[in-house]
């Protein structure tokens, strides 16, 4: 039996407080335990975010925006402030990655890729992009002005508490908005380290507050008349609830929601080369990635060959302490995620699917929210496992006959976030890509570009993040005419 012992071995500021309006609040008696998903042990007790904290945050954000103290700064001045915040975040990346691994279970290697590489690259590109945008434009006899929306609520998830600072928070601030960043309650440690970075960067009071809040506080914020825009990353059902709660005041919303992303393996694909990115694309962070390739569509002629190659890879994963450099995968981040994964696999088996690899909790890891990366075959596109996002380490392989059926199956989904196509005929790959109902399509690779606008079709969301469009989402256009 493998024994994992997690201790909070990094200094976390304000465990019993929140940083609001530039000041740490008084200690709060209400506690929120930080539970290690690797051991199910409490590694820290933090203060719970209260409705009063949320009210204080909205009041300070509204004051900062309505006074013009942030929105009236030149873009160059806002870039200077945001650059200091980025510097402060980068100086803490070691602790941030470790804190994230402790509280949410990603391996340190995954954390370094997502944060040190992707996150830093995005927020540095945003700083450069902001000064290049046309914030005012003369068009015929009209002056068009890009102005900030107002006070923004950015709702972030446990699977990207740091990188989403680059995709949501920095762009909104650069646009001139004041921001309340609502971290997941599972992000207590990372949220406080990021708050310390805000304090170090001397961001003006009210411009940015981070609250690792639960459902009640989040619903209060979403419904608040002082919030002009909600930017959500989360599940589709949560997105629908946000729309309902903001409908009466017609608040602006952008939604990066769920996915059931397909990977189409064309008949001429090189299987050995395909596996190199297809497996990471379907298993990264235990499938807790919105663009995870959870549906693999394989031609009947090569179905057995692909299943064999995938099963071999899926069976070699080393599960264990995410702080250990020799580990491939850590635990599922939450107990509800583990239970959801177990239910999904059991339902799939009842509906006729077959477990090829994985399919249960590893026997060598008794404590923690562990589940083996799981590969299923004998799946058809009408099964729950092919239609419902698991957000866990489960991949279904579905056979098809002919490329037209592959396209039909890929598009037969409520979602349209990402997709991949593998094949050696580049013209055919591009033809298929153009017919997929997906906000992002990767050819002979997996993933997305984080430097260009990204978002979903259908129930995978509204609006775009990253690229120039990721900043402009937080603006509105005013036309000025006459002399």
Coordinates of C-alpha atoms in Angstrom, one line a residue, residues 177-353:
X177 CA -12.9 47.2 -15.7
X178 CA -12.7 46.6 -11.9
X179 CA -12.9 42.9 -11.1
X180 CA -14.0 40.5 -8.5
X181 CA -12.3 37.2 -9.2
X182 CA -14.4 34.4 -7.8
X183 CA -12.1 31.4 -7.3
X184 CA -13.5 27.9 -6.6
X185 CA -13.7 27.0 -2.9
X186 CA -11.1 24.3 -3.7
X187 CA -8.6 27.1 -4.5
X188 CA -8.2 28.5 -1.0
X189 CA -4.4 28.4 -1.0
X190 CA -3.7 29.6 -4.5
X191 CA -6.2 32.4 -4.2
X192 CA -4.5 33.7 -1.1
X193 CA -1.1 33.6 -2.7
X194 CA -2.5 35.5 -5.6
X195 CA -4.0 38.0 -3.3
X196 CA -0.6 38.5 -1.7
X197 CA 0.7 39.3 -5.3
X198 CA -2.1 41.9 -5.7
X199 CA -1.0 43.5 -2.4
X200 CA 2.7 43.4 -3.4
X201 CA 1.9 45.0 -6.8
X202 CA 0.1 47.8 -5.0
X203 CA -3.0 47.5 -7.2
X204 CA -5.3 50.4 -6.3
X205 CA -8.0 49.5 -3.7
X206 CA -11.2 48.0 -5.3
X207 CA -9.7 47.3 -8.7
X208 CA -9.2 43.6 -8.0
X209 CA -10.5 41.3 -5.2
X210 CA -10.2 37.5 -5.2
X211 CA -12.7 35.5 -3.2
X212 CA -12.5 31.6 -3.0
X213 CA -16.2 31.4 -2.4
X214 CA -18.8 28.7 -2.3
X215 CA -22.2 28.4 -4.0
X216 CA -24.2 30.7 -1.8
X217 CA -21.8 33.6 -2.1
X218 CA -21.3 33.0 -5.8
X219 CA -25.1 33.1 -6.4
X220 CA -25.3 36.3 -4.4
X221 CA -22.5 37.9 -6.5
X222 CA -24.0 36.8 -9.8
X223 CA -27.4 38.2 -8.9
X224 CA -25.9 41.5 -7.5
X225 CA -27.1 44.7 -9.2
X226 CA -23.6 46.1 -8.8
X227 CA -22.1 43.6 -11.2
X228 CA -22.2 44.7 -14.8
X229 CA -20.7 41.6 -16.4
X230 CA -20.2 37.9 -15.5
X231 CA -17.4 36.0 -17.1
X232 CA -17.7 32.3 -16.3
X233 CA -15.6 29.2 -16.8
X234 CA -17.6 26.2 -15.6
X235 CA -20.1 23.6 -16.4
X236 CA -23.0 24.2 -18.9
X237 CA -25.7 23.8 -16.2
X238 CA -23.9 26.5 -14.1
X239 CA -23.8 28.7 -17.3
X240 CA -27.6 28.3 -17.7
X241 CA -28.1 29.3 -14.1
X242 CA -25.9 32.4 -14.6
X243 CA -28.0 33.5 -17.5
X244 CA -31.2 33.1 -15.5
X245 CA -29.7 35.1 -12.6
X246 CA -28.5 38.0 -14.8
X247 CA -31.5 38.1 -17.2
X248 CA -33.6 40.6 -15.3
X249 CA -30.8 43.3 -15.4
X250 CA -29.5 42.1 -18.9
X251 CA -25.9 42.0 -17.5
X252 CA -23.3 41.1 -20.1
X253 CA -22.1 37.5 -19.9
X254 CA -19.3 35.5 -21.4
X255 CA -19.4 31.7 -20.9
X256 CA -16.6 29.2 -21.4
X257 CA -18.5 26.0 -20.6
X258 CA -18.4 22.2 -21.0
X259 CA -17.2 20.0 -23.8
X260 CA -17.4 16.4 -25.1
X261 CA -14.6 16.9 -27.6
X262 CA -14.1 14.4 -30.4
X263 CA -10.9 13.2 -32.0
X264 CA -11.4 11.9 -35.5
X265 CA -8.8 9.3 -36.5
X266 CA -8.9 9.2 -40.3
X267 CA -8.1 5.9 -42.2
X268 CA -4.7 7.1 -43.3
X269 CA -3.5 8.3 -39.8
X270 CA -0.2 7.2 -38.5
X271 CA -1.2 5.5 -35.3
X272 CA 2.2 5.6 -33.6
X273 CA 2.4 9.4 -34.2
X274 CA -1.2 9.9 -33.3
X275 CA -0.8 8.3 -29.9
X276 CA 1.9 10.8 -28.9
X277 CA -0.6 13.7 -28.6
X278 CA -3.9 11.8 -28.5
X279 CA -3.2 10.2 -25.2
X280 CA -2.1 13.4 -23.4
X281 CA -5.0 15.2 -25.0
X282 CA -7.5 12.7 -23.5
X283 CA -5.9 12.2 -20.1
X284 CA -4.2 15.4 -19.0
X285 CA -5.0 16.3 -15.3
X286 CA -7.2 13.2 -15.0
X287 CA -9.6 14.4 -17.7
X288 CA -10.4 17.5 -15.7
X289 CA -9.8 19.8 -18.7
X290 CA -12.6 21.4 -20.7
X291 CA -11.1 20.5 -24.0
X292 CA -10.2 16.9 -23.1
X293 CA -10.6 14.5 -26.1
X294 CA -13.1 12.3 -24.4
X295 CA -14.6 10.8 -27.6
X296 CA -12.2 9.1 -30.0
X297 CA -13.8 8.2 -33.4
X298 CA -12.0 5.4 -35.1
X299 CA -12.5 3.9 -38.6
X300 CA -13.8 0.3 -38.4
X301 CA -10.9 -0.9 -40.5
X302 CA -8.4 0.2 -37.9
X303 CA -10.5 0.1 -34.8
X304 CA -8.8 -2.9 -33.2
X305 CA -5.3 -1.5 -34.0
X306 CA -6.1 1.8 -32.3
X307 CA -7.7 0.2 -29.3
X308 CA -4.7 -2.0 -28.7
X309 CA -2.3 1.0 -29.0
X310 CA -4.4 3.1 -26.7
X311 CA -4.8 0.3 -24.1
X312 CA -1.1 -0.2 -24.0
X313 CA -0.5 3.5 -23.1
X314 CA -3.4 3.8 -20.7
X315 CA -2.1 0.8 -18.8
X316 CA 1.3 2.3 -18.2
X317 CA 0.2 5.4 -16.2
X318 CA 1.9 5.8 -12.8
X319 CA -0.5 7.2 -10.2
X320 CA 0.8 8.7 -7.0
X321 CA 1.8 11.7 -5.0
X322 CA 1.5 14.7 -7.4
X323 CA 4.5 16.3 -5.7
X324 CA 6.6 13.3 -6.9
X325 CA 8.4 14.0 -10.2
X326 CA 8.1 10.4 -11.2
X327 CA 4.3 10.3 -11.2
X328 CA 2.2 10.6 -14.3
X329 CA -1.2 11.4 -12.7
X330 CA -2.4 12.6 -9.4
X331 CA -5.9 12.1 -7.8
X332 CA -9.2 13.5 -9.0
X333 CA -9.5 17.0 -7.4
X334 CA -12.8 16.5 -5.6
X335 CA -14.8 13.7 -4.0
X336 CA -17.8 14.7 -6.1
X337 CA -15.7 14.3 -9.2
X338 CA -14.6 10.8 -8.1
X339 CA -18.2 9.7 -7.5
X340 CA -19.4 11.2 -10.8
X341 CA -16.6 9.3 -12.6
X342 CA -17.6 6.0 -10.9
X343 CA -21.3 6.6 -11.8
X344 CA -20.4 7.4 -15.4
X345 CA -18.4 4.2 -15.9
X346 CA -21.0 2.0 -14.2
X347 CA -23.7 3.5 -16.4
X348 CA -21.6 3.0 -19.5
X349 CA -21.1 -0.7 -18.6
X350 CA -24.8 -1.2 -18.0
X351 CA -25.5 0.3 -21.5
X352 CA -23.1 -2.1 -23.1
X353 CA -19.6 -0.4 -23.0

